[in-house]
Short mmCIF file of C-alpha atoms in Angstrom, two decimals:
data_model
loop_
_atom_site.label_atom_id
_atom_site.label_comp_id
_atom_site.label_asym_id
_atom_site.label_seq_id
_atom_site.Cartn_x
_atom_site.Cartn_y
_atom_site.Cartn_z
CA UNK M 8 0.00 0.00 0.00
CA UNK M 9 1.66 3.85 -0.83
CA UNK M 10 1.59 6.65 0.61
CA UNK M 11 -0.36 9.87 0.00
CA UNK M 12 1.44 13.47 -0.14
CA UNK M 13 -0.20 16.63 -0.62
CA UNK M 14 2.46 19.34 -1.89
CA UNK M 15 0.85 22.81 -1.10
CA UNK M 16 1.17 26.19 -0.18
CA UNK M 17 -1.69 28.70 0.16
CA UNK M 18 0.46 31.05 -2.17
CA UNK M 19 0.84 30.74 -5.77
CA UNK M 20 4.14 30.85 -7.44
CA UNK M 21 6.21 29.44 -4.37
CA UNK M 22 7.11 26.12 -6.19
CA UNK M 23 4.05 23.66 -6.06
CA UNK M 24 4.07 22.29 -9.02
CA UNK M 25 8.71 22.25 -9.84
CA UNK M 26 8.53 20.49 -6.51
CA UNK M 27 5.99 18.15 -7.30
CA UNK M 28 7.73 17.31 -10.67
CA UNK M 29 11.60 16.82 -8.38
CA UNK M 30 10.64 14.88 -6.01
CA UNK M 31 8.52 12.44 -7.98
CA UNK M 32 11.16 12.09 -10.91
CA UNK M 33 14.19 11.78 -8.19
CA UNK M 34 11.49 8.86 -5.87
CA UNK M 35 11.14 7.45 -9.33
CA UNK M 36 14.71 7.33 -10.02
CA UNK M 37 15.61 5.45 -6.64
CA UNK M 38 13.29 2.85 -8.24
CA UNK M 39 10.00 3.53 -6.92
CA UNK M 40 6.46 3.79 -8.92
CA UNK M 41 5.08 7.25 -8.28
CA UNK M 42 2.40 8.98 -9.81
CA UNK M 43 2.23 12.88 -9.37
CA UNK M 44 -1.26 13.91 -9.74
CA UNK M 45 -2.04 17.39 -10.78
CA UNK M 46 -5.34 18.83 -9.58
CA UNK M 47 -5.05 22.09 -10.86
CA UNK M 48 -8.30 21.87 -12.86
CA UNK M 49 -8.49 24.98 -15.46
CA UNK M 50 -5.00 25.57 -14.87
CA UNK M 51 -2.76 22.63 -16.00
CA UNK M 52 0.86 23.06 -16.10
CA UNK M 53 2.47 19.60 -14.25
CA UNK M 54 2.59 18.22 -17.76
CA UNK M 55 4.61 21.01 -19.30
CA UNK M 56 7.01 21.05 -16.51
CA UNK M 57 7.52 17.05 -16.55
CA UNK M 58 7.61 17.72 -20.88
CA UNK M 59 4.15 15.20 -21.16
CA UNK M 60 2.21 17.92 -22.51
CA UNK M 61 1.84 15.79 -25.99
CA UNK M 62 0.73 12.53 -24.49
CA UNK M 63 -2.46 13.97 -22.97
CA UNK M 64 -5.57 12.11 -23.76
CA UNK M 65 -7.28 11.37 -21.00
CA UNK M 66 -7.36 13.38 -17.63
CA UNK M 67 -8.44 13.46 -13.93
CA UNK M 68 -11.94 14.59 -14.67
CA UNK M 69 -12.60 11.59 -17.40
CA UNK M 70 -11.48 9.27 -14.42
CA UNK M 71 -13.70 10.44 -11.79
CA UNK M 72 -16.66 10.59 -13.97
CA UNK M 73 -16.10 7.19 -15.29
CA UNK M 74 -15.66 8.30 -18.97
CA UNK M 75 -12.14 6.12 -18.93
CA UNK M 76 -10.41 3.88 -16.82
CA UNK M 77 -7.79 4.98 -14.77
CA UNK M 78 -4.90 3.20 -16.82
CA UNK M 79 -5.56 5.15 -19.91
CA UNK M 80 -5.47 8.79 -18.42
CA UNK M 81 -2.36 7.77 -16.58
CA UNK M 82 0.57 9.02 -19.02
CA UNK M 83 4.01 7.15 -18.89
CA UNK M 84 7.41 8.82 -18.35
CA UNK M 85 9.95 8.77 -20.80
CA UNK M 86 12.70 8.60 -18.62
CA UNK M 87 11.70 6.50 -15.96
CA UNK M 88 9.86 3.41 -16.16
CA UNK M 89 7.80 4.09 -12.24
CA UNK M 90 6.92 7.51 -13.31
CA UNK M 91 3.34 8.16 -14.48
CA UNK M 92 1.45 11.65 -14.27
CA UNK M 93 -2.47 11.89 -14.09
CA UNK M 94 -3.17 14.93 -15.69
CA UNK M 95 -5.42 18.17 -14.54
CA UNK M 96 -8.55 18.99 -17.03
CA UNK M 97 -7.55 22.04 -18.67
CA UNK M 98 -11.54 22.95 -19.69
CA UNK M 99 -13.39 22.46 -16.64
CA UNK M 100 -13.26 24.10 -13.13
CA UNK M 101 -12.40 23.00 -9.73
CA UNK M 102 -15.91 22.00 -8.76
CA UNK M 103 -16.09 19.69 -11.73
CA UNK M 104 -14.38 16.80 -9.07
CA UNK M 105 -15.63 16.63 -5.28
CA UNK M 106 -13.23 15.67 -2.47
CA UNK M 107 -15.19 12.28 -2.18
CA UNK M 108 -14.08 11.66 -5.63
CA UNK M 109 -10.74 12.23 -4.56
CA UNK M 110 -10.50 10.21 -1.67
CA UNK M 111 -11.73 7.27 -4.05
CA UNK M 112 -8.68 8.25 -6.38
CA UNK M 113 -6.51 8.10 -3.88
CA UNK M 114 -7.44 4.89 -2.80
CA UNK M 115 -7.28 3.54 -5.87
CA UNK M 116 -4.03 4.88 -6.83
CA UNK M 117 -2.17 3.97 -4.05
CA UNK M 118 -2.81 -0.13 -4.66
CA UNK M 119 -0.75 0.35 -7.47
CA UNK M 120 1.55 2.98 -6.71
CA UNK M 121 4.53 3.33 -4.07
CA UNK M 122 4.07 7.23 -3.76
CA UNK M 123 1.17 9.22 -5.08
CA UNK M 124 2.22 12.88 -4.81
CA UNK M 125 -0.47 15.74 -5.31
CA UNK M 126 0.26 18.64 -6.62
CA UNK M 127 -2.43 21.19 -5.02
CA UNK M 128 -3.47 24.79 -6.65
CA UNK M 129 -2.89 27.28 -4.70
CA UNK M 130 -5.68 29.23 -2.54
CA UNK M 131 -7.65 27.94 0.31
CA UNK M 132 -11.14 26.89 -1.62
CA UNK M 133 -12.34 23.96 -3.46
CA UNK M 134 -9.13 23.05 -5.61
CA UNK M 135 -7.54 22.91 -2.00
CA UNK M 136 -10.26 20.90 -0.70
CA UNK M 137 -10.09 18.54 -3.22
CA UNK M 138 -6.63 18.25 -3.02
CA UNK M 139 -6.56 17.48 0.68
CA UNK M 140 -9.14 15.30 0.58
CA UNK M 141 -7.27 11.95 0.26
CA UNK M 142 -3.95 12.74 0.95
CA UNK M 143 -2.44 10.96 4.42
CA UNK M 144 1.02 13.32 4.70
CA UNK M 145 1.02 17.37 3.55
CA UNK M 146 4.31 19.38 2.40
CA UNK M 147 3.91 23.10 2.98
CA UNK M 148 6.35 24.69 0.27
CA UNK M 149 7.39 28.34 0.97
CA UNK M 150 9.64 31.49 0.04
CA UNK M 151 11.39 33.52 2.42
CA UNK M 152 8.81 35.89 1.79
CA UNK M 153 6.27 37.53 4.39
CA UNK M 154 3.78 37.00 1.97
CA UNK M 155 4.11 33.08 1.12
CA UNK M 156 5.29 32.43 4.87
CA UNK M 157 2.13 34.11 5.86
CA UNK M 158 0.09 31.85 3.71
CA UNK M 159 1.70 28.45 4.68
CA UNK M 160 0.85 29.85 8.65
CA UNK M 161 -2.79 29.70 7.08
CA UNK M 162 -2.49 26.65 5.42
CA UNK M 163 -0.92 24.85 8.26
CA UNK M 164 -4.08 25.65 10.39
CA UNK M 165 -6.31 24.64 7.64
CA UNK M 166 -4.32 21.18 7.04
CA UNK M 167 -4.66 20.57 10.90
CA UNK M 168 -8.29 21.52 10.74
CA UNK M 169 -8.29 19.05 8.25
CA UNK M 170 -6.78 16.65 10.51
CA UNK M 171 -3.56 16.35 8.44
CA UNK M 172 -1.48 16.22 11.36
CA UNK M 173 2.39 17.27 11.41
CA UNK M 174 3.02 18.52 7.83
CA UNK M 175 6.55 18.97 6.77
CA UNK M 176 7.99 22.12 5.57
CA UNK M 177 10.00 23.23 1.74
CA UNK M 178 11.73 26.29 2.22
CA UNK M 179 12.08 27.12 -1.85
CA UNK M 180 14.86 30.00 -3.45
CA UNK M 181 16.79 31.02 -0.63
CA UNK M 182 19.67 32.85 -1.26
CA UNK M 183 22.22 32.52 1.24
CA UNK M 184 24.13 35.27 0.33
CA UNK M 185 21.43 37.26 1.39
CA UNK M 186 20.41 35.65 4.33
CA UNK M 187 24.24 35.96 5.43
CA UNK M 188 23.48 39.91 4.65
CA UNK M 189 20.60 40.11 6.89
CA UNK M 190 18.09 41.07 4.16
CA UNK M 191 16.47 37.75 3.47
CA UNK M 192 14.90 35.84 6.36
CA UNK M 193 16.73 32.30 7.65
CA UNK M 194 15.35 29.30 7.92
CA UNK M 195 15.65 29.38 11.54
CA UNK M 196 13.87 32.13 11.65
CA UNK M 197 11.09 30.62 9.31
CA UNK M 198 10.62 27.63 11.49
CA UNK M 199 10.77 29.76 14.50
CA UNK M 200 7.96 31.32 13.06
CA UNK M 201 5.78 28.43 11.41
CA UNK M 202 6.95 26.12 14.22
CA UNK M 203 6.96 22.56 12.02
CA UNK M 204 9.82 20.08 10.90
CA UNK M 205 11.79 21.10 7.69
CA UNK M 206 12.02 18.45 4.97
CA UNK M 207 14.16 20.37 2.84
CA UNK M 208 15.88 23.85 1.78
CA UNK M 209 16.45 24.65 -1.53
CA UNK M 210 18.88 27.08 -2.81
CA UNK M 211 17.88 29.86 -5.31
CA UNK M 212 18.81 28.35 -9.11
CA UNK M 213 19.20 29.52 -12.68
CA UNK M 214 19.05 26.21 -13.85
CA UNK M 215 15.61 25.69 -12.69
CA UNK M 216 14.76 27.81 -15.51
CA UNK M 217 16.81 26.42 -17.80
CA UNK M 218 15.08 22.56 -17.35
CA UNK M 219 11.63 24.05 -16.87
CA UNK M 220 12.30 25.55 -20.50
CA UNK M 221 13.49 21.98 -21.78
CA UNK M 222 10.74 19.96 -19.90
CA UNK M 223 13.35 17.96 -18.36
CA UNK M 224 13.03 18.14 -13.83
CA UNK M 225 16.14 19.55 -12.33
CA UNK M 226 16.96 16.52 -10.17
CA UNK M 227 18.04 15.25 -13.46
CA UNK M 228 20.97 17.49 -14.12
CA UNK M 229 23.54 16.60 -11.90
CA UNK M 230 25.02 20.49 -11.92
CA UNK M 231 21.94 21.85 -10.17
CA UNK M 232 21.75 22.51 -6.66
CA UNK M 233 18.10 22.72 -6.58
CA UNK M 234 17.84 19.05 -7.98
CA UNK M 235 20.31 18.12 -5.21
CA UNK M 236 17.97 19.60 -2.84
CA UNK M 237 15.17 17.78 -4.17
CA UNK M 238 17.44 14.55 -4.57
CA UNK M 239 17.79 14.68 -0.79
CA UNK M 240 14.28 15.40 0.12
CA UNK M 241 12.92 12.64 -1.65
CA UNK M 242 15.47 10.37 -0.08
CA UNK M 243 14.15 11.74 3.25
CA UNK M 244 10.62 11.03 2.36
CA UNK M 245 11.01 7.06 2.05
CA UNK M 246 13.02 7.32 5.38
CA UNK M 247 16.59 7.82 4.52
CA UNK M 248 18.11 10.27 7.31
CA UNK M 249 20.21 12.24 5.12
CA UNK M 250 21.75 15.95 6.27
CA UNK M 251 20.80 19.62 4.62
CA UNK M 252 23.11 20.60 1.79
CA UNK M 253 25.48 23.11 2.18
CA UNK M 254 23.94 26.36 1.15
CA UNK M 255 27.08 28.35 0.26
CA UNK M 256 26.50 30.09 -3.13
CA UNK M 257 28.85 28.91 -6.21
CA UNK M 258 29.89 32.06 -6.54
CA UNK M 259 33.35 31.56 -5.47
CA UNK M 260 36.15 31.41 -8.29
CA UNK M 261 36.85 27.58 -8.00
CA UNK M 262 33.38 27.13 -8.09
CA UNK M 263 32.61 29.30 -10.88
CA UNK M 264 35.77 27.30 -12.75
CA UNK M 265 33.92 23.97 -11.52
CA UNK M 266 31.16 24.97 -13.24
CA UNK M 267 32.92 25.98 -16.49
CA UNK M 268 34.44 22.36 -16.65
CA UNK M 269 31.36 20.77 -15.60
CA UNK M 270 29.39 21.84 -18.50
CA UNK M 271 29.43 24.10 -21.28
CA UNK P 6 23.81 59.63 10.36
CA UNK P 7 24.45 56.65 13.10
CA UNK P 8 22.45 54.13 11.03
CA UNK P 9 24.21 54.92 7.80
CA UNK P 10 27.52 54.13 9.84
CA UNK P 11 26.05 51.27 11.06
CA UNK P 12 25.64 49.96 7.81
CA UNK P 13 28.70 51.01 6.15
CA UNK P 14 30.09 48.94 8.89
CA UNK P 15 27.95 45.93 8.43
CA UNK P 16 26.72 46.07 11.70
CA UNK P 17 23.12 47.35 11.05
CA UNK P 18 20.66 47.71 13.77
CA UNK P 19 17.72 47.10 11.39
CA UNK P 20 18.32 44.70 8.83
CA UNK P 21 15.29 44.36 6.38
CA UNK P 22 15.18 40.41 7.47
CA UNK P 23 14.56 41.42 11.16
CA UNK P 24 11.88 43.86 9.71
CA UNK P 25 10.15 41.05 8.02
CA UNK P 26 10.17 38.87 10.97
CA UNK P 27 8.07 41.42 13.12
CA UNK P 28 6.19 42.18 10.52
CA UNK P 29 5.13 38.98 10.21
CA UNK P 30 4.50 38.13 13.69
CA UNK P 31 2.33 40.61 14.11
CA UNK P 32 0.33 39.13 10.76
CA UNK P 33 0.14 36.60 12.01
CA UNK P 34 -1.17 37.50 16.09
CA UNK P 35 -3.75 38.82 14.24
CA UNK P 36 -4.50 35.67 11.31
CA UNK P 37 -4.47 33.35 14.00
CA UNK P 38 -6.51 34.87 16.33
CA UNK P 39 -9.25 34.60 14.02
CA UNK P 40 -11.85 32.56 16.39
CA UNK P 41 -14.16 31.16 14.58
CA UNK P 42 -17.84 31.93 15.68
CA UNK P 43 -18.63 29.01 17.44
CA UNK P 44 -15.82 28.43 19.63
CA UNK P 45 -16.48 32.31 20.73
CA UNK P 46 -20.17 31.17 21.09
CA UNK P 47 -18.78 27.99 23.51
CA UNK P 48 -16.59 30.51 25.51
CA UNK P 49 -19.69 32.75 25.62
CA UNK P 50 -21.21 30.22 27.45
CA UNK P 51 -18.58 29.15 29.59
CA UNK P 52 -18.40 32.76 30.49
CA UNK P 53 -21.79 33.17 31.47
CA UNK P 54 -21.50 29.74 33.32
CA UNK P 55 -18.56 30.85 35.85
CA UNK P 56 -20.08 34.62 36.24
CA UNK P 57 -23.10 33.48 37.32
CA UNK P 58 -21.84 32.28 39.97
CA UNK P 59 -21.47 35.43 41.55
CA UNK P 60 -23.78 37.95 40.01
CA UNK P 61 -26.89 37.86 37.58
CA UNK P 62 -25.91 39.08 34.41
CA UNK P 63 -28.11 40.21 31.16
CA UNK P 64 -27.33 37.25 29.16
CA UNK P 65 -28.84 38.77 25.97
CA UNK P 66 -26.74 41.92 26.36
CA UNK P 67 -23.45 39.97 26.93
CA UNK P 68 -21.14 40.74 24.13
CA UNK P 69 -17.97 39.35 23.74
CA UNK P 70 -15.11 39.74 20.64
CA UNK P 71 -12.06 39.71 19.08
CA UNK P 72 -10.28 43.37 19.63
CA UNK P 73 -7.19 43.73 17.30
CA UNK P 74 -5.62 46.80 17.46
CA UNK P 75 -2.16 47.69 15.87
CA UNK P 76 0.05 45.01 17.52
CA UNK P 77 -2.18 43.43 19.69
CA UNK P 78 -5.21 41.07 20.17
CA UNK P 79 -7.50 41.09 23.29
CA UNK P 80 -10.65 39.70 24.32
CA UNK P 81 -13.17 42.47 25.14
CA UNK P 82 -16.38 41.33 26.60
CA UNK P 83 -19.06 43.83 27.62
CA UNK P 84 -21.53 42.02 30.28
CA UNK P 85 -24.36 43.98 31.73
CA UNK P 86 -24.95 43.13 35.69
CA UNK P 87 -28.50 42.90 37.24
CA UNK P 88 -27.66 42.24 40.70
CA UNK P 89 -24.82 40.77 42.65
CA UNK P 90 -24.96 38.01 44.70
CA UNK P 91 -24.04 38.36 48.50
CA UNK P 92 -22.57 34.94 48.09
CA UNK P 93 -21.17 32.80 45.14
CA UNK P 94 -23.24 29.59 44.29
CA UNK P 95 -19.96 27.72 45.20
CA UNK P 96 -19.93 29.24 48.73
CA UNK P 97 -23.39 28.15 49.24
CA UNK P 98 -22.63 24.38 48.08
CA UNK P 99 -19.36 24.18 50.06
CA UNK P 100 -21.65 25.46 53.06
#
């Protein structure tokens, strides 16, 4: 039987859905079969960041309302064999699946699957609801930003209102130089604030751009320190006790020469 | 002029971090004390359960809510007295 995680976050643009995309790809690379579902109904975008955007035929809405079975709106990885992705609807809205629908599709999902990681929409209504609904574990991905910190305090309360006990926290983009400057907030001073257990910090990262552009996650680029970050998290999600990267910034001349060698 | 030398010396009182951090918690004093109305209609009752114990209150004129004011939250009830009692209910069943 697998295990369901939520990834969410109250605030948009904090990382949901790149997050979603690492961790699954870098569980799937240790060998496990994951399925990342995307519940953003209206607003699809897990497919183009995972580079399935062609392969679409069926998605989650079809399954709930019986109009396919589950195996044919599941899409196959290219890369790795355990990866599948269940695709959002792009043409309906959120209410078009209910969170008893979702609790089903959870159920059913994680017979077959090791890990089935939801990708959640951002906001605190019925996308979130549904989201929720049959997920076991929650992630709470934010910025060291007032803004998205204050919105994963919110979503914390809601997700233990929800009885989604102990949810583990993503600190996304921080940029230690800054943080060493005083003008970006720690991530002491984040969990001091939000008061729950870190799974992971990741570093501020061009190259997140760069493999968002290509369709290909960042935990497959062995350069990138975000897919490092991710690397580790997911090994810390199937129980591996593995220590926070070292956040130093590659700015350095050897690194910078690293880098040069490395690729390019 | 202090500040600025502060700063050009790296040791600055005020950092922008530290003025996100109070910023924030005092967000969030006021996000989380966002009661929702039933568990302020259960302390309600409590309330009205331990003060009538020692004086008659207008039950229907009892108010109670949420203050926030600019970096604080407090709980301001407003509950009309009829009479006192000479001796608290308690008293009377200890006695």
């Amino acid at each position: 039987m697998g295990e369901v995680i939520v990834i969410t976050s109250g605030k948009g643009g904090v990382g949901k859905t790149t997050t979603t995309a690492n961790i699954g790809t870098a569980l799937a690379a240790l060998g496990y079969k994951v399925v990342l579902v995307d519940t953003d109904i209206g607003l699809r975008n897990l497919d183009v960041v995972l580079g399935l955007e062609n392969r679409i035929v069926y998605d989650i809405v079809d399954v709930t309302h019986g109009h396919c079975r589950m195996k044919q709106a599941l899409i196959k990885d290219k890369r790795f064999e355990g990866l599948h992705l269940l695709p959002a609807a792009q043409t309906k809205d959120k209410t078009a699946v209910t969170p008893d629908q979702m609790k089903e599709l959870c159920r059913d999902l994680k017979k077959e699957f090791d890990y089935v990681i939801i990708d959640c929409p951002a906001g605190i209504e019925q996308g979130f609801k549904n989201a929720i609904a049959g997920a076991e574990k929650a992630v709470v991905v934010t910025t060291p930003e007032v803004s998205a910190v204050r919105d994963a305090d919110r979503i914390i309360g809601l997700l233990e209102a929800a009885e989604l006990h102990d949810p583990k926290l993503i600190v996304n983009r921080i940029r230690p130089l800054m943080v060493k400057k005083g003008d970006m907030m720690s991530i002491e001073d984040i969990i001091d604030i939000l008061a729950i257990d870190l799974l992971g910090v990741v570093p501020e990262d061009e190259m997140i751009v760069v493999t968002t552009n290509k369709g290909e996650p960042a935990v497959l680029d062995n350069n990138s320190r975000a897919g490092q970050a991710y690397r580790n998290m997911a090994r810390r999600i199937t129980g591996e006790d593995v220590p926070l990267m070292d956040l130093q910034d590659d700015t350095g001349f050897i690194n910078r020469l690293k880098k040069l060698i490395g690729f390019k | 002029m202090l500040d600025f030398l502060l700063r050009v010396f790296g040791r600055e009182t005020s950092s922008s971090k530290n003025v996100a951090k109070e910023r924030l918690r005092l967000v969030l004093v006021h996000d989380r004390a966002d009661m929702s109305p039933q568990l302020l209609q259960e302390l309600k009752e409590d309330l009205i359960k331990v003060i009538s114990n020692y004086m008659e209150i207008d039950e229907n004129a009892l108010e109670v809510n949420l203050d926030t004011s600019d970096n604080s939250v407090a709980l301001v009830a407003n509950i009309p007295i009829i009479r006192m009692k000479r001796s608290s209910n308690r008293a009377e069943k200890i006695g």
